[in-house]
């Protein structure tokens, strides 16, 4: 998954580079700056002294010293002054310049804190939105894994209104995990017995002597034989997107997509299937069909499934918003 939101202490991230929300002196401070300098040890400060400071929006690189990363990229975010003094542009530049520096150093993994969202007072929801949009845009052109390290729970960006709506949507549907699976199973058997033709093995191609079969039904049965990866590639073609546009929009790595494309019978995870359903903007019935091809079904004993169902049923296919909602409800994120 090229962009991941994780709840962690950035000084523990085992990545190629972590990004520090520094101040123009680069000589340390509080917040994440202080945490990074404490964990890195005196060598970091000594190197920072040689850099001659850093302007807002710019980024400078040092070694990682005692940290579990190779590099520290120091960037200086804007101080929030109401939003009319170029704060958004400066914050965008912080992410862009830090990512550019990471790519120049051949980094494959980078971890960001939420720059300016602490001492510098940038409203957290907007700070997260700028971070996600800027990183997502950069990842359209670069192969990199970026972690957005969120240090405290108050950061999730979805509005209180959306949080309430999703919580209500879950309450209406959420079936406790200990549903009596025997009852469910007997219901399923009853359904299969009441319409066996739907669950029977695919019908053979119509023999000349057999009665004429409805071509739509034949087409549907043929599509029943379609594997997950076949259906996925067909839906990508129908969407007019390129493979790369689709898997990037699904927040799926090129490596994982190559596996799916090259293996007719690849078995993806459920978050991967749903990430593609969102990227392809599939309606609910086609989402269920794609899940079924991979051996899954939407379940009302899974908050993850219900939250994704909420977004699809409301026609909201913005995977960042879906992931922010999943994150807010302590669920794993969409993507491979
Ligand atoms: N790991 C990850 N994130 C952290 C950590 C940590 N160990 N500590 C704090 N954070 C989060 C905060 O919760 C906040 O969301 O980092 C985000 C940025 O907060 P600050 O560290 O206060 O950075 P910023 O708002 O950019 O202010 C920079 O603060 O520390 C001083 O020297 C720094 O003057 C500069 C100013």
XYZ file of C-alpha atoms and ligand atoms in Angstrom:
372
model
C 0.000 0.000 0.000
C 1.919 3.140 -1.148
C 0.337 5.452 1.453
C -0.397 4.104 4.930
C -1.667 5.884 8.011
C -0.294 4.350 11.177
C -0.577 5.235 14.823
C 2.975 5.110 16.198
C 5.938 7.062 17.579
C 7.907 8.161 14.523
C 11.224 7.554 16.331
C 10.399 3.831 16.228
C 9.686 3.630 12.519
C 12.124 1.293 10.746
C 12.161 3.069 7.402
C 14.775 4.599 5.115
C 13.945 8.149 6.220
C 11.816 9.851 8.827
C 10.773 13.462 8.447
C 11.213 15.921 11.303
C 8.854 18.855 11.880
C 11.672 21.232 12.733
C 12.062 24.979 13.206
C 14.217 27.291 11.077
C 17.266 26.977 13.355
C 17.308 23.155 13.002
C 18.720 23.126 16.529
C 15.925 21.075 18.097
C 12.818 21.968 20.037
C 9.780 20.265 21.544
C 7.195 17.951 20.012
C 8.367 15.526 17.362
C 11.559 17.609 16.886
C 12.502 17.029 20.494
C 11.592 13.345 20.346
C 13.733 12.783 17.258
C 16.758 14.574 18.701
C 16.477 12.671 21.980
C 16.275 9.327 20.204
C 18.993 10.144 17.652
C 21.540 11.347 20.166
C 24.023 14.262 20.025
C 25.365 13.364 16.607
C 22.182 14.646 14.983
C 22.456 18.087 16.547
C 26.124 18.293 15.641
C 25.294 17.661 11.961
C 22.331 20.061 12.078
C 24.660 22.806 13.233
C 26.508 22.505 9.919
C 23.363 23.044 7.788
C 22.896 26.757 8.361
C 19.204 26.494 9.250
C 16.227 25.833 6.963
C 13.530 28.079 5.504
C 9.821 27.333 5.831
C 8.722 24.826 3.185
C 12.265 23.665 2.485
C 13.858 20.342 3.507
C 17.398 19.309 4.482
C 18.852 15.827 5.089
C 21.042 14.375 7.830
C 22.016 10.895 9.005
C 19.754 8.890 11.330
C 22.363 8.220 14.017
C 20.806 6.163 16.869
C 17.402 6.078 15.189
C 16.239 2.921 13.315
C 16.334 4.817 10.016
C 19.085 5.826 7.594
C 18.191 9.463 7.243
C 16.307 12.287 8.954
C 14.770 14.842 6.610
C 14.237 18.120 8.432
C 11.514 20.385 7.123
C 9.984 23.524 8.571
C 6.224 23.818 8.412
C 4.269 27.093 8.374
C 2.957 28.609 11.572
C -0.847 28.794 11.293
C -1.965 32.431 11.101
C -5.556 31.946 10.001
C -4.976 30.384 6.599
C -4.675 33.538 4.505
C -0.891 33.890 4.553
C 0.169 31.064 2.248
C 0.128 28.395 4.944
C -1.335 25.703 2.647
C 1.243 26.299 -0.085
C 4.095 26.235 2.424
C 2.834 23.009 4.014
C 2.439 21.416 0.587
C 6.033 22.386 -0.187
C 7.216 20.678 3.012
C 5.812 17.309 1.885
C 6.830 17.727 -1.739
C 10.420 18.822 -1.007
C 10.876 16.132 1.642
C 9.635 13.426 -0.746
C 11.863 14.756 -3.525
C 14.866 14.627 -1.204
C 13.974 11.058 -0.182
C 13.771 9.952 -3.827
C 17.130 11.596 -4.565
C 18.620 9.476 -1.752
C 17.017 6.302 -3.229
C 14.755 5.871 -0.224
C 12.001 3.284 -0.648
C 10.180 3.983 2.616
C 9.530 7.345 4.277
C 7.623 8.267 7.448
C 6.038 11.676 8.078
C 4.571 13.184 11.227
C 1.691 15.583 10.740
C 3.758 18.677 10.027
C 2.624 21.949 11.647
C -0.321 20.199 13.355
C 1.171 20.636 16.838
C 2.976 23.703 18.183
C 2.540 25.503 14.866
C -1.224 25.286 15.254
C -2.326 24.116 11.796
C -5.854 22.688 12.202
C -5.382 18.912 12.266
C -8.131 18.045 9.764
C -6.736 20.445 7.174
C -3.153 19.429 7.957
C -4.063 15.770 7.331
C -5.900 16.647 4.132
C -2.878 18.577 2.761
C -0.574 15.714 3.737
C -2.704 13.008 2.100
C -3.387 14.985 -1.084
C 0.260 16.012 -1.570
C 1.629 12.533 -0.881
C -1.026 10.864 -3.080
C -0.191 13.231 -5.934
C 3.553 12.522 -5.573
C 2.915 8.763 -5.547
C 1.186 8.985 -8.918
C 4.650 9.484 -10.409
C 6.951 7.693 -7.954
C 7.187 4.153 -6.524
C 7.595 4.750 -2.792
C 5.947 3.604 0.420
C 4.960 6.518 2.628
C 3.779 6.206 6.225
C 1.781 9.011 7.763
C 2.517 8.522 11.467
C -0.372 9.849 13.541
C 0.631 10.229 17.120
C -2.686 10.759 18.794
C -6.289 9.721 18.240
C -7.607 13.237 17.845
C -6.144 13.500 14.385
C -8.673 11.673 12.281
C -10.041 14.098 9.802
C -13.587 12.963 9.226
C -16.082 15.487 10.477
C -18.120 14.803 13.579
C -21.220 14.720 11.337
C -19.722 12.019 9.084
C -18.507 10.124 12.146
C -22.052 10.158 13.576
C -23.603 9.065 10.257
C -21.202 6.139 9.897
C -21.677 5.125 13.526
C -25.454 5.096 12.952
C -25.015 3.134 9.709
C -22.944 0.565 11.644
C -25.475 0.369 14.482
C -28.278 -0.322 12.019
C -26.406 -3.184 10.441
C -23.764 -4.443 12.786
C -24.487 -8.028 13.767
C -22.465 -9.232 16.730
C -19.655 -11.499 15.626
C -21.133 -14.410 17.612
C -24.127 -14.710 15.320
C -25.369 -18.257 15.410
C -23.487 -19.500 12.387
C -25.540 -22.723 12.524
C -28.701 -20.674 11.943
C -26.968 -18.766 9.175
C -25.723 -21.983 7.657
C -29.154 -23.661 7.761
C -30.610 -20.534 6.163
C -27.981 -20.731 3.417
C -28.701 -24.446 2.815
C -32.426 -23.687 2.651
C -31.786 -20.998 0.032
C -29.609 -23.350 -1.985
C -32.277 -26.061 -1.796
C -34.995 -23.622 -2.872
C -33.119 -22.536 -6.012
C -30.485 -25.212 -6.783
C -29.977 -23.990 -10.346
C -28.249 -20.865 -9.066
C -25.800 -22.857 -6.960
C -25.362 -25.770 -9.342
C -22.092 -26.298 -11.222
C -21.824 -24.079 -14.322
C -23.961 -25.423 -17.125
C -22.099 -26.965 -20.091
C -22.302 -25.092 -23.367
C -25.746 -25.640 -24.894
C -25.737 -28.906 -26.903
C -27.667 -28.777 -30.241
C -30.431 -31.029 -28.857
C -30.689 -29.115 -25.568
C -33.484 -26.520 -25.254
C -32.386 -22.996 -26.212
C -30.751 -21.229 -23.254
C -31.308 -17.538 -22.661
C -28.105 -15.916 -24.023
C -28.020 -13.467 -21.108
C -28.115 -16.388 -18.717
C -25.397 -18.125 -20.729
C -23.309 -14.947 -20.590
C -23.903 -14.732 -16.843
C -22.864 -18.364 -16.376
C -19.799 -17.818 -18.529
C -18.902 -14.865 -16.346
C -19.374 -17.144 -13.310
C -16.282 -19.003 -14.566
C -14.377 -15.729 -14.682
C -11.709 -15.556 -11.982
C -11.133 -12.535 -9.737
C -8.190 -11.308 -11.774
C -10.054 -11.807 -15.052
C -13.021 -9.818 -13.786
C -10.713 -7.130 -12.390
C -8.857 -6.714 -15.695
C -12.173 -6.679 -17.579
C -13.551 -3.956 -15.299
C -10.347 -1.914 -15.677
C -10.697 -2.130 -19.476
C -14.384 -1.178 -19.258
C -13.487 1.791 -17.039
C -11.094 3.217 -19.628
C -8.354 3.519 -16.981
C -4.863 2.179 -17.485
C -3.733 -0.562 -15.120
C -1.419 1.917 -13.374
C -4.161 4.528 -12.938
C -6.391 1.893 -11.388
C -3.947 0.319 -8.949
C -2.594 3.695 -7.871
C -6.135 4.949 -7.275
C -6.706 1.752 -5.264
C -3.552 2.508 -3.225
C -2.158 -0.863 -4.346
C 1.543 -1.329 -5.072
C 2.723 -2.108 -8.606
C 4.307 -5.282 -7.233
C 1.012 -6.622 -5.874
C -0.866 -5.682 -9.030
C 1.702 -7.542 -11.144
C 1.067 -10.672 -9.069
C -2.697 -10.359 -9.595
C -2.332 -9.727 -13.321
C 0.040 -12.644 -13.880
C -1.832 -15.245 -11.837
C -5.277 -16.167 -13.212
C -6.228 -17.705 -9.871
C -4.611 -15.179 -7.541
C -6.403 -15.007 -4.179
C -6.325 -11.381 -2.938
C -7.184 -10.173 0.549
C -10.606 -8.634 1.156
C -9.148 -5.087 1.665
C -7.444 -5.450 -1.707
C -10.671 -6.465 -3.434
C -12.589 -3.608 -1.855
C -9.826 -1.130 -2.711
C -10.259 -2.059 -6.385
C -14.049 -1.849 -6.079
C -13.632 1.709 -4.781
C -11.032 2.611 -7.424
C -13.319 1.257 -10.175
C -16.337 2.973 -8.589
C -18.271 -0.296 -8.731
C -21.902 -0.254 -7.594
C -22.816 -2.543 -4.718
C -23.902 -5.505 -6.850
C -20.667 -5.534 -8.855
C -18.658 -5.059 -5.665
C -20.332 -8.163 -4.254
C -19.624 -10.003 -7.493
C -15.928 -9.057 -7.382
C -15.720 -10.115 -3.739
C -17.418 -13.400 -4.578
C -14.826 -14.111 -7.276
C -12.163 -13.833 -4.578
C -14.153 -16.009 -2.165
C -15.467 -13.214 0.058
C -18.809 -11.628 0.883
C -19.700 -8.382 2.623
C -20.472 -9.206 6.206
C -22.562 -7.318 8.716
C -20.481 -8.738 11.515
C -17.552 -6.679 10.225
C -17.401 -2.918 10.881
C -14.789 -2.714 8.136
C -17.270 -4.090 5.597
C -20.109 -1.901 6.835
C -18.004 1.261 6.598
C -16.992 0.432 3.022
C -20.635 -0.387 2.247
C -21.568 3.045 3.672
C -19.293 4.852 1.238
C -20.299 2.791 -1.802
C -24.006 3.116 -1.022
C -23.514 6.906 -0.709
C -21.579 7.033 -3.988
C -18.412 8.292 -2.254
C -15.440 6.562 -3.886
C -12.681 8.745 -2.395
C -10.324 6.092 -1.012
C -8.602 8.651 1.230
C -11.906 9.492 2.904
C -12.751 5.803 3.205
C -9.366 5.115 4.814
C -9.680 8.089 7.129
C -13.067 6.772 8.268
C -11.662 3.248 8.684
C -8.770 4.725 10.663
C -11.175 6.723 12.841
C -13.022 3.497 13.664
C -9.782 1.601 14.396
C -10.150 -0.611 11.330
C -7.446 -1.745 8.906
C -7.156 0.353 5.774
C -8.080 -0.402 2.176
C -5.296 -1.403 -0.107
C -2.854 -4.266 -0.546
N 5.882 10.663 16.673
C 4.987 11.056 15.735
N 4.313 12.215 15.787
C 4.533 13.007 16.851
C 5.470 12.678 17.869
C 6.150 11.444 17.744
N 7.040 11.044 18.647
N 5.457 13.695 18.785
C 4.560 14.595 18.358
N 4.000 14.185 17.204
C 2.980 14.838 16.391
C 2.107 15.833 17.095
O 1.023 15.145 17.753
C 1.616 16.652 15.918
O 0.464 16.034 15.336
O 3.658 15.590 15.404
C 2.774 16.591 14.912
C 3.565 17.900 14.773
O 3.640 18.527 16.044
P 4.974 19.348 16.503
O 6.033 18.394 16.863
O 4.537 20.307 17.546
O 5.465 20.118 15.185
P 4.892 21.462 14.540
O 3.457 21.665 14.829
O 5.311 21.386 13.109
O 5.694 22.625 15.284
C 7.085 22.716 15.040
O 7.554 22.642 17.338
O 8.882 21.066 18.333
C 8.868 22.349 17.846
O 11.105 22.725 17.095
C 9.765 22.491 16.661
O 9.566 24.857 16.650
C 9.169 23.682 16.002
C 7.677 23.455 16.191
